[in-house]
């Protein structure tokens, strides 16, 4: 029976909204009373009032409950919708195209027409799959191998064309053979060589973090350098780095150092050793706390070891993620590595006082390995120095040394844990407040040369500083994680390539990577593929005459990812 309850307690949604507005505007009831009477919230009543005042509510004759008004779609529009669906466009995309043609149809109407025409719904796709990110920007292509012949006749600009300056040196080092000897894993789409060249390209460009690889994701020049269409995305590169274990990285280092020795890059007579802590500011508890000399404090991080050829200043060994209990024995692990890659050569090792124990120094002496290091000095040693009256002034032949003429006093000592005598040289007037105590098992070397060899240990510290500042070695906290040891090995390779380039540049032989990048590597260029040859043309710059004076004809001219493609 229909009575007054039809108006006071309406069941239909449109009528309930109508009666709520009538009570609000005609009866002038407060919003909270109207909301309580009709089962709404107070905020919804305010929304209804706003929509009604601005003409956004239509109380024309509503359709019957359970039915909707259907928009009639003529045959011409149906044909358009059919054609666009055959191109695998979604209902939302078809709606946008109709709006561009001046036809306004809702997405549901388009979906209804597609259903009536016999089309099934498309499988759900992410915005990445349809070529758009959340912000609507384009994304790079999926990375995969791309032979050079597929680029025949193409000409394009590359913002990072300077990486091709290193291609002759990679060919000179036979980098593909190095990767093959390391037996690194790869995938069908991206083999190991292309992965390593992708990492190396970012290192050579001084990219701050691998998370910034997206900045180079559209550069076909970098893809050509790596033998791909474009560089792999961040997640792929991170996953590949963590797929390499210590055995892979050890084989990679051995193959690279053997080839560098064969090329004549190292002398190997004096080797500087030093630790470096790659700091980490995350919450992971698996990392030990180590001394960070650059920050002057103990902090959580990954302890890494670097070995440097003193004459060439090239890094020739690295180890990473060293536990605190393992640090003292790293010098023995290095000698095992050295005996594999360069047999018959026994270098003189130079390192700091807390690098290893006196017992390990005794093992080096038994193996016939010479070393130069500092003695751990205490208050008693410093007090004994005051009683020494016989000092000898020497000259250290280093051109840039601020204190080239220190005073020295030489004695023979015995230390607990070390079997046999040691040569001790006390040195003062060397720019430090307290005297230094050098110890060595080399009794034949002249005192000037022994002090000078230790004085050049700062070169490895400079190399580490350059690795941190330019090659972004301290990027352990990067959002896109890279295995520390792999990052260190790639830093060593990039440092070698920059040194090889510097040796060919007249007047820039001793420059660091920062300066070489700024003057020669940084900048765009034009790349053209014609008749199987790749030609890279750089725009006019002040230092182009120096590049032209390099004897490129005497260097291999093949791309590192394709030996059958000439580079000019």
Coordinates of C-alpha atoms in Angstrom, one line a residue:
X1 CA 0.0 0.0 0.0
X2 CA 1.4 3.4 -1.0
X3 CA 1.2 6.0 1.8
X4 CA 3.2 8.8 3.2
X5 CA 6.2 6.5 3.9
X6 CA 6.8 6.6 0.1
X7 CA 8.0 10.2 0.6
X8 CA 9.5 10.1 4.1
X9 CA 11.4 6.8 3.5
X10 CA 12.1 6.6 -0.2
X11 CA 13.7 3.4 -1.5
X12 CA 14.9 4.5 -4.9
X13 CA 18.3 6.3 -4.9
X14 CA 17.3 9.2 -7.1
X15 CA 14.2 9.8 -5.0
X16 CA 16.2 9.6 -1.8
X17 CA 18.5 12.3 -3.0
X18 CA 15.6 14.4 -4.2
X19 CA 13.8 14.2 -0.8
X20 CA 17.1 15.0 1.0
X21 CA 17.6 18.2 -1.0
X22 CA 13.9 19.1 -0.5
X23 CA 14.3 18.8 3.3
X24 CA 17.5 20.8 3.2
X25 CA 16.3 23.7 1.0
X26 CA 12.5 23.8 1.6
X27 CA 12.2 22.7 5.2
X28 CA 15.6 24.3 6.0
X29 CA 16.7 21.4 8.2
X30 CA 20.3 21.2 9.4
X31 CA 22.6 18.9 7.4
X32 CA 23.2 16.5 10.2
X33 CA 19.4 15.9 10.7
X34 CA 18.8 15.4 6.9
X35 CA 21.8 13.0 6.8
X36 CA 20.4 11.0 9.8
X37 CA 16.9 10.9 8.3
X38 CA 17.9 9.6 4.8
X39 CA 20.9 7.5 5.8
X40 CA 23.7 9.8 4.4
X41 CA 26.7 11.4 5.9
X42 CA 26.8 15.1 6.6
X43 CA 29.6 15.7 4.1
X44 CA 27.5 14.0 1.4
X45 CA 24.6 16.3 2.1
X46 CA 26.9 19.3 1.6
X47 CA 28.1 17.7 -1.7
X48 CA 24.5 17.2 -2.9
X49 CA 23.7 20.9 -2.1
X50 CA 26.8 22.0 -4.0
X51 CA 26.0 19.9 -7.1
X52 CA 22.4 21.1 -7.1
X53 CA 23.4 24.7 -6.8
X54 CA 25.7 24.4 -9.8
X55 CA 23.3 22.5 -12.0
X56 CA 25.2 19.2 -11.8
X57 CA 22.2 17.1 -10.8
X58 CA 19.5 16.1 -13.3
X59 CA 16.1 15.2 -11.8
X60 CA 14.4 14.7 -15.2
X61 CA 12.3 11.6 -15.6
X62 CA 14.7 8.8 -14.5
X63 CA 14.9 5.4 -16.2
X64 CA 13.2 2.5 -14.6
X65 CA 15.2 0.8 -11.8
X66 CA 17.5 -1.9 -13.0
X67 CA 17.7 -0.4 -16.6
X68 CA 20.0 2.2 -18.2
X69 CA 19.7 4.5 -21.1
X70 CA 21.8 3.2 -24.0
X71 CA 23.5 5.5 -26.4
X72 CA 22.6 4.6 -30.0
X73 CA 25.7 4.0 -32.1
X74 CA 25.3 4.2 -35.9
X75 CA 27.0 1.8 -38.4
X76 CA 29.8 4.3 -39.2
X77 CA 30.9 4.6 -35.5
X78 CA 30.7 0.8 -35.1
X79 CA 33.0 0.3 -38.1
X80 CA 35.5 2.7 -36.6
X81 CA 35.4 0.9 -33.3
X82 CA 35.9 -2.4 -35.0
X83 CA 38.9 -1.1 -37.0
X84 CA 40.6 0.3 -33.9
X85 CA 40.0 -2.9 -31.9
X86 CA 41.6 -4.9 -34.7
X87 CA 44.7 -2.9 -34.0
X88 CA 44.7 -4.1 -30.4
X89 CA 43.5 -0.8 -28.9
X90 CA 41.7 -0.8 -25.6
X91 CA 38.3 0.7 -25.0
X92 CA 39.8 3.7 -23.2
X93 CA 42.2 4.4 -26.2
X94 CA 39.3 4.1 -28.6
X95 CA 37.3 6.6 -26.5
X96 CA 40.2 9.0 -26.7
X97 CA 40.3 8.7 -30.5
X98 CA 36.6 9.2 -30.8
X99 CA 36.9 12.4 -28.8
X100 CA 39.6 13.7 -31.2
X101 CA 37.0 13.1 -34.0
X102 CA 34.4 15.1 -32.1
X103 CA 32.3 12.1 -30.9
X104 CA 31.8 11.7 -27.2
X105 CA 31.1 8.1 -26.1
X106 CA 31.7 6.7 -22.7
X107 CA 34.1 3.8 -22.2
X108 CA 31.2 1.5 -21.2
X109 CA 29.4 2.3 -24.4
X110 CA 32.5 1.4 -26.4
X111 CA 32.9 -1.8 -24.4
X112 CA 29.2 -2.7 -25.1
X113 CA 29.6 -2.1 -28.8
X114 CA 32.8 -4.3 -28.8
X115 CA 30.9 -7.0 -27.0
X116 CA 28.0 -6.8 -29.4
X117 CA 30.5 -7.1 -32.3
X118 CA 31.9 -10.3 -30.9
X119 CA 35.2 -9.0 -29.5
X120 CA 36.5 -10.4 -26.3
X121 CA 38.1 -8.2 -23.6
X122 CA 41.9 -7.6 -24.0
X123 CA 44.1 -9.1 -21.4
X124 CA 45.1 -6.6 -18.7
X125 CA 48.2 -4.7 -19.7
X126 CA 50.5 -2.5 -17.6
X127 CA 51.3 1.0 -18.8
X128 CA 54.8 -0.2 -19.5
X129 CA 53.5 -2.8 -21.9
X130 CA 51.6 -0.2 -23.8
X131 CA 54.7 2.0 -24.0
X132 CA 53.8 4.6 -21.3
X133 CA 55.0 5.1 -17.7
X134 CA 52.8 6.4 -14.9
X135 CA 53.7 9.9 -15.9
X136 CA 52.8 9.2 -19.5
X137 CA 56.4 9.5 -20.7
X138 CA 57.9 7.2 -23.3
X139 CA 60.1 4.3 -22.1
X140 CA 63.1 2.8 -23.9
X141 CA 62.9 -0.3 -26.0
X142 CA 63.6 -3.7 -24.5
X143 CA 67.3 -4.3 -24.6
X144 CA 68.6 -7.0 -26.9
X145 CA 71.5 -7.8 -29.3
X146 CA 71.5 -5.8 -32.5
X147 CA 74.1 -6.6 -35.1
X148 CA 75.7 -3.7 -36.8
X149 CA 74.4 -4.7 -40.3
X150 CA 70.9 -4.0 -39.1
X151 CA 71.9 -0.3 -38.7
X152 CA 73.3 -0.1 -42.3
X153 CA 72.7 3.3 -43.8
X154 CA 71.5 4.9 -40.5
X155 CA 72.9 8.2 -39.1
X156 CA 72.1 9.5 -35.6
X157 CA 73.4 11.7 -32.9
X158 CA 74.6 10.3 -29.6
X159 CA 75.0 12.4 -26.4
X160 CA 77.7 10.1 -25.2
X161 CA 79.7 9.4 -28.4
X162 CA 83.0 9.9 -26.4
X163 CA 82.9 6.3 -25.2
X164 CA 84.0 5.2 -28.7
X165 CA 87.4 6.7 -27.9
X166 CA 88.0 3.7 -25.7
X167 CA 87.1 1.1 -28.3
X168 CA 90.6 0.8 -29.8
X169 CA 92.0 0.2 -26.4
X170 CA 89.4 -2.5 -25.6
X171 CA 90.3 -4.1 -28.8
X172 CA 94.0 -3.8 -28.0
X173 CA 93.3 -5.6 -24.6
X174 CA 91.2 -8.2 -26.5
X175 CA 88.3 -7.7 -24.2
X176 CA 86.0 -10.3 -25.8
X177 CA 88.7 -12.9 -25.2
X178 CA 89.0 -11.8 -21.6
X179 CA 85.2 -12.2 -21.0
X180 CA 85.3 -15.6 -22.7
X181 CA 88.2 -16.7 -20.5
X182 CA 86.3 -15.7 -17.4
X183 CA 83.4 -17.9 -18.5
X184 CA 80.8 -15.4 -17.2
X185 CA 77.1 -16.3 -17.5
X186 CA 74.8 -14.5 -19.9
X187 CA 71.3 -14.8 -21.4
X188 CA 70.1 -15.4 -24.9
X189 CA 69.0 -11.8 -25.3
X190 CA 72.1 -10.2 -23.7
X191 CA 75.3 -12.3 -23.5
X192 CA 78.0 -11.6 -20.9
X193 CA 80.1 -9.5 -23.2
X194 CA 77.3 -7.1 -23.9
X195 CA 76.4 -6.9 -20.2
X196 CA 80.0 -6.0 -19.2
X197 CA 80.3 -3.4 -22.0
X198 CA 77.0 -1.8 -20.8
X199 CA 78.4 -1.5 -17.2
X200 CA 81.7 -0.3 -18.6
X201 CA 80.1 2.4 -20.7
X202 CA 78.4 3.9 -17.6
X203 CA 81.8 3.8 -15.7
X204 CA 83.6 5.6 -18.5
X205 CA 80.9 8.3 -18.5
X206 CA 81.3 8.8 -14.8
X207 CA 77.6 8.1 -14.2
X208 CA 77.0 8.8 -10.5
X209 CA 74.8 5.9 -9.8
X210 CA 73.5 3.0 -11.9
X211 CA 70.0 4.2 -11.0
X212 CA 70.7 7.0 -13.5
X213 CA 71.0 4.5 -16.4
X214 CA 67.6 5.7 -17.5
X215 CA 69.3 9.0 -18.6
X216 CA 71.1 6.9 -21.3
X217 CA 68.3 4.5 -22.1
X218 CA 67.3 6.2 -25.4
X219 CA 70.9 6.6 -26.7
X220 CA 71.5 4.3 -29.7
X221 CA 75.2 5.2 -29.6
X222 CA 75.7 3.6 -26.2
X223 CA 73.7 0.6 -27.4
X224 CA 76.0 0.3 -30.5
X225 CA 79.0 0.5 -28.2
X226 CA 77.7 -2.4 -26.2
X227 CA 76.4 -4.4 -29.2
X228 CA 72.7 -3.8 -28.2
X229 CA 69.9 -1.6 -29.4
X230 CA 69.9 0.2 -26.0
X231 CA 71.5 -0.3 -22.7
X232 CA 69.7 -2.7 -20.3
X233 CA 67.4 -1.3 -17.6
X234 CA 68.5 -0.8 -14.0
X235 CA 66.9 -4.0 -12.7
X236 CA 68.5 -6.2 -15.3
X237 CA 71.9 -4.8 -14.7
X238 CA 71.5 -5.1 -10.9
X239 CA 70.3 -8.7 -11.2
X240 CA 73.2 -9.6 -13.5
X241 CA 75.8 -8.1 -11.1
X242 CA 74.5 -10.2 -8.2
X243 CA 74.5 -13.4 -10.4
X244 CA 78.3 -13.3 -10.5
X245 CA 80.0 -15.0 -7.6
X246 CA 83.6 -14.6 -6.3
X247 CA 84.9 -17.3 -8.7
X248 CA 83.6 -15.5 -11.7
X249 CA 85.1 -12.2 -10.6
X250 CA 88.4 -13.8 -9.7
X251 CA 88.6 -15.4 -13.2
X252 CA 87.7 -12.0 -14.8
X253 CA 90.5 -10.2 -12.9
X254 CA 93.0 -12.9 -13.7
X255 CA 92.2 -12.8 -17.4
X256 CA 92.3 -9.0 -17.5
X257 CA 95.6 -8.7 -15.6
X258 CA 97.3 -11.4 -17.8
X259 CA 96.3 -9.5 -20.9
X260 CA 97.4 -6.2 -19.5
X261 CA 100.7 -7.7 -18.6
X262 CA 101.0 -9.1 -22.1
X263 CA 100.3 -5.6 -23.4
X264 CA 103.1 -4.1 -21.3
X265 CA 101.0 -1.9 -19.0
X266 CA 102.6 -2.9 -15.7
X267 CA 106.2 -3.1 -14.5
X268 CA 105.3 -5.1 -11.4
X269 CA 108.5 -4.4 -9.4
X270 CA 106.8 -2.3 -6.7
X271 CA 103.2 -2.7 -5.7
X272 CA 101.3 -0.4 -3.3
X273 CA 98.5 -1.9 -1.2
X274 CA 95.7 -0.2 0.7
X275 CA 92.3 -0.8 2.2
X276 CA 89.2 1.4 1.5
X277 CA 85.9 1.2 3.3
X278 CA 82.9 1.7 1.0
X279 CA 80.4 3.3 3.5
X280 CA 76.8 2.1 3.8
X281 CA 74.1 4.0 5.6
X282 CA 71.3 1.4 5.4
X283 CA 69.9 -0.8 8.2
X284 CA 71.5 -4.1 7.1
X285 CA 73.5 -5.7 9.9
X286 CA 75.5 -8.1 7.7
X287 CA 78.2 -5.5 7.2
X288 CA 81.0 -5.0 9.7
X289 CA 82.3 -1.7 11.0
X290 CA 85.7 -0.7 9.6
X291 CA 88.0 2.3 9.8
X292 CA 87.2 4.9 7.1
X293 CA 90.3 7.1 6.7
X294 CA 88.6 9.7 4.5
X295 CA 85.9 10.3 7.2
X296 CA 88.2 9.8 10.2
X297 CA 86.0 7.3 12.0
X298 CA 84.8 3.7 12.2
X299 CA 81.7 3.1 10.3
X300 CA 79.6 0.3 8.7
X301 CA 80.6 -0.5 5.2
X302 CA 82.2 -3.0 2.8
X303 CA 86.0 -3.2 3.2
X304 CA 87.8 -3.3 -0.1
X305 CA 91.5 -3.9 -1.0
X306 CA 93.3 -2.3 -3.9
X307 CA 96.8 -3.1 -5.3
X308 CA 98.5 -0.6 -7.6
X309 CA 101.6 -0.8 -9.8
X310 CA 103.7 2.0 -8.4
X311 CA 105.4 3.0 -11.7
X312 CA 102.3 3.1 -13.9
X313 CA 99.8 4.0 -11.1
X314 CA 97.4 1.4 -12.6
X315 CA 95.2 -0.7 -10.3
X316 CA 96.0 -4.4 -10.9
X317 CA 94.0 -6.2 -8.2
X318 CA 91.0 -5.7 -6.0
X319 CA 89.0 -7.6 -3.4
X320 CA 85.8 -6.5 -1.8
X321 CA 83.4 -7.3 1.1
X322 CA 86.2 -8.4 3.3
X323 CA 85.3 -9.4 6.9
X324 CA 87.2 -7.9 9.7
X325 CA 88.7 -11.3 10.7
X326 CA 89.9 -11.8 7.1
X327 CA 91.7 -8.4 6.6
X328 CA 95.1 -9.4 8.0
X329 CA 95.4 -12.4 5.6
X330 CA 94.5 -10.4 2.5
X331 CA 98.2 -9.8 1.7
X332 CA 98.7 -13.6 1.4
X333 CA 95.7 -13.9 -0.8
X334 CA 97.1 -11.2 -3.1
X335 CA 100.4 -13.1 -3.4
X336 CA 98.5 -16.2 -4.4
X337 CA 96.8 -14.2 -7.1
X338 CA 100.0 -12.7 -8.2
X339 CA 101.8 -16.0 -8.5
X340 CA 99.1 -17.2 -10.9
X341 CA 99.1 -14.2 -13.3
X342 CA 102.9 -13.2 -13.3
X343 CA 105.1 -16.1 -12.4
X344 CA 108.8 -15.4 -11.8
X345 CA 108.3 -11.8 -10.8
X346 CA 108.6 -11.1 -7.0
X347 CA 107.5 -7.5 -6.3
X348 CA 108.3 -5.3 -3.4
X349 CA 105.1 -4.7 -1.4
X350 CA 104.4 -1.3 0.1
X351 CA 101.6 -0.8 2.6
X352 CA 100.6 0.9 5.9
X353 CA 101.3 -0.1 9.4
X354 CA 98.0 -1.8 10.3
X355 CA 97.6 -3.6 6.9
X356 CA 98.7 -7.0 8.3
X357 CA 100.4 -8.7 11.2
X358 CA 104.0 -9.3 12.0
X359 CA 103.5 -13.0 11.6
X360 CA 102.3 -12.5 8.1
X361 CA 105.3 -10.3 7.4
X362 CA 107.5 -13.3 8.5
X363 CA 105.7 -15.5 6.0
X364 CA 106.4 -13.0 3.2
X365 CA 110.0 -13.0 4.2
X366 CA 110.2 -16.8 4.1
X367 CA 108.7 -16.7 0.5
X368 CA 111.4 -14.2 -0.6
X369 CA 109.0 -11.3 -0.9
X370 CA 110.3 -7.8 -0.1
X371 CA 108.2 -5.4 1.8
X372 CA 108.2 -1.8 3.1
X373 CA 105.8 -0.7 5.8
X374 CA 105.5 1.4 8.9
X375 CA 106.1 0.2 12.5
X376 CA 103.3 0.7 15.0
X377 CA 104.8 3.4 17.1
X378 CA 104.0 4.1 20.8
X379 CA 105.0 6.5 23.5
X380 CA 108.1 4.4 24.3
X381 CA 109.4 4.5 20.8
X382 CA 108.9 8.2 20.5
X383 CA 110.7 8.7 23.9
X384 CA 113.7 6.6 22.7
X385 CA 114.0 8.8 19.6
X386 CA 114.9 11.8 21.7
X387 CA 118.2 10.2 22.7
X388 CA 119.4 9.6 19.2
X389 CA 122.1 12.0 18.1
X390 CA 123.4 10.5 14.9
X391 CA 121.1 11.5 12.0
X392 CA 121.8 11.5 8.3
X393 CA 120.2 13.9 5.8
X394 CA 119.1 12.3 2.6
X395 CA 117.4 13.6 -0.6
X396 CA 114.3 12.0 -2.0
X397 CA 114.2 12.7 -5.8
X398 CA 110.5 13.5 -6.1
X399 CA 109.8 16.7 -8.1
X400 CA 106.6 17.7 -6.2
X401 CA 107.6 16.6 -2.7
X402 CA 107.3 19.5 -0.2
X403 CA 110.0 18.0 2.2
X404 CA 112.6 16.3 0.0
X405 CA 115.4 16.3 2.5
X406 CA 114.4 14.5 5.7
X407 CA 116.7 13.2 8.5
X408 CA 117.0 9.4 8.9
X409 CA 118.6 7.1 11.4
X410 CA 119.0 3.4 10.5
X411 CA 119.1 0.4 12.9
X412 CA 118.4 -3.3 13.0
X413 CA 115.6 -4.6 15.2
X414 CA 113.6 -7.7 16.2
X415 CA 109.8 -7.7 16.5
X416 CA 107.6 -10.2 18.4
X417 CA 105.9 -12.5 15.9
X418 CA 108.6 -11.9 13.2
X419 CA 111.4 -14.4 12.8
X420 CA 114.7 -12.8 12.0
X421 CA 116.1 -9.2 11.9
X422 CA 114.4 -6.2 10.3
X423 CA 115.8 -3.0 8.9
X424 CA 114.4 0.0 10.7
X425 CA 114.7 3.6 9.4
X426 CA 113.5 6.4 11.7
X427 CA 112.7 9.5 9.7
X428 CA 112.0 13.1 10.8
X429 CA 111.8 16.6 9.3
X430 CA 109.4 15.1 6.7
X431 CA 106.5 17.4 7.4
X432 CA 105.0 15.4 10.3
X433 CA 105.1 16.3 14.0
X434 CA 106.2 12.8 15.1
X435 CA 108.9 10.7 13.6
X436 CA 108.0 7.8 11.3
X437 CA 109.4 4.3 11.7
X438 CA 109.9 2.4 8.4
X439 CA 110.7 -1.3 8.6
X440 CA 111.7 -3.5 5.7
X441 CA 113.3 -6.9 5.0
X442 CA 115.3 -5.4 2.1
X443 CA 118.8 -4.9 3.5
X444 CA 120.4 -4.1 0.1
X445 CA 118.4 -1.2 -1.2
X446 CA 119.8 2.3 -0.7
X447 CA 118.1 4.2 2.1
X448 CA 117.1 7.0 -0.4
X449 CA 115.3 4.6 -2.6
X450 CA 113.7 2.7 0.2
X451 CA 112.2 5.9 1.7
X452 CA 111.3 7.1 -1.8
X453 CA 109.4 3.9 -2.6
X454 CA 107.3 4.2 0.6
X455 CA 106.8 7.9 -0.1
X456 CA 105.1 7.0 -3.3
X457 CA 102.4 5.0 -1.5
X458 CA 100.2 8.0 -1.6
X459 CA 99.6 7.2 -5.3
X460 CA 97.3 4.3 -4.4
X461 CA 95.4 6.7 -2.1
X462 CA 95.0 9.1 -5.0
X463 CA 93.7 6.3 -7.2
X464 CA 91.1 5.3 -4.6
X465 CA 90.1 9.0 -4.3
X466 CA 89.6 9.2 -8.0
X467 CA 87.6 5.9 -8.0
X468 CA 85.3 7.5 -5.4
X469 CA 84.9 10.9 -7.0
X470 CA 84.7 10.0 -10.7
X471 CA 83.9 6.3 -10.9
X472 CA 81.4 6.5 -8.0
X473 CA 82.9 3.7 -6.0
X474 CA 81.1 4.8 -2.9
X475 CA 77.6 4.3 -4.4
X476 CA 76.9 1.3 -2.2
X477 CA 73.7 3.0 -1.0
X478 CA 72.3 3.4 -4.5
X479 CA 68.6 2.6 -5.0
X480 CA 69.7 0.2 -7.7
X481 CA 72.2 -2.1 -6.0
X482 CA 75.3 -3.4 -7.7
X483 CA 77.5 -6.1 -6.2
X484 CA 80.5 -4.2 -4.6
X485 CA 83.2 -6.5 -5.9
X486 CA 81.8 -6.4 -9.4
X487 CA 81.7 -2.6 -9.2
X488 CA 85.3 -2.5 -8.0
X489 CA 86.5 -4.7 -10.9
X490 CA 84.7 -2.5 -13.4
X491 CA 86.3 0.5 -11.8
X492 CA 89.7 -1.1 -12.3
X493 CA 89.0 -1.8 -16.0
X494 CA 87.8 1.8 -16.5
X495 CA 90.8 3.3 -14.8
X496 CA 93.1 1.3 -17.0
X497 CA 91.3 2.5 -20.2
X498 CA 91.6 6.1 -19.1
X499 CA 95.3 5.7 -18.5
X500 CA 95.8 4.1 -21.9
X501 CA 93.9 7.0 -23.5
X502 CA 96.0 9.6 -21.5
X503 CA 99.3 8.0 -22.7
X504 CA 98.2 8.8 -26.3
X505 CA 97.3 12.4 -25.7
X506 CA 100.2 14.8 -26.0
X507 CA 100.5 17.0 -23.0
X508 CA 97.8 15.1 -21.0
X509 CA 99.8 11.9 -20.2
X510 CA 99.6 12.4 -16.4
X511 CA 96.0 13.8 -16.3
X512 CA 93.3 12.2 -14.2
X513 CA 90.0 10.8 -15.5
X514 CA 88.1 14.0 -14.5
X515 CA 90.2 16.2 -16.8
X516 CA 90.2 13.7 -19.7
X517 CA 86.5 13.3 -19.5
X518 CA 85.9 17.1 -19.5
X519 CA 88.2 17.8 -22.4
X520 CA 87.8 14.8 -24.7
X521 CA 85.1 12.3 -23.7
X522 CA 82.2 14.5 -22.6
X523 CA 80.0 15.7 -25.4
X524 CA 77.8 14.5 -28.3
X525 CA 78.8 13.2 -31.7
X526 CA 77.3 12.0 -34.9
X527 CA 77.4 8.2 -35.7
X528 CA 77.0 6.9 -39.2
X529 CA 76.9 3.2 -40.3
X530 CA 77.9 2.8 -43.9
X531 CA 79.2 -0.3 -45.8
X532 CA 79.8 -2.2 -42.6
X533 CA 81.9 0.7 -41.1
X534 CA 81.0 2.8 -38.1
X535 CA 82.1 6.5 -38.4
X536 CA 82.0 8.7 -35.3
X537 CA 82.3 12.5 -36.0
X538 CA 82.9 14.9 -33.1
X539 CA 81.9 18.6 -33.3
X540 CA 84.5 21.3 -33.2
X541 CA 86.2 21.6 -29.9
X542 CA 89.4 23.2 -28.6
X543 CA 91.2 19.9 -28.0
X544 CA 90.3 18.2 -31.3
X545 CA 93.8 18.8 -32.7
X546 CA 95.2 16.7 -29.9
X547 CA 92.8 13.9 -30.7
X548 CA 93.7 14.1 -34.4
X549 CA 97.4 13.8 -33.5
X550 CA 96.8 10.4 -31.9
X551 CA 98.1 7.6 -34.2
X552 CA 94.7 5.9 -34.4
X553 CA 95.9 4.0 -37.5
X554 CA 98.4 2.1 -35.4
X555 CA 95.6 0.9 -33.0
X556 CA 92.9 -1.7 -33.6
X557 CA 89.9 -0.1 -35.2
X558 CA 87.2 -2.7 -34.4
X559 CA 84.2 -2.2 -32.1
X560 CA 84.6 -4.2 -28.8
X561 CA 81.2 -6.0 -29.4
X562 CA 81.9 -6.8 -33.1
X563 CA 85.3 -7.6 -34.4
X564 CA 84.1 -7.6 -38.0
X565 CA 83.0 -3.9 -37.8
X566 CA 85.6 -1.2 -38.5
X567 CA 85.6 2.0 -36.5
X568 CA 86.8 5.3 -38.0

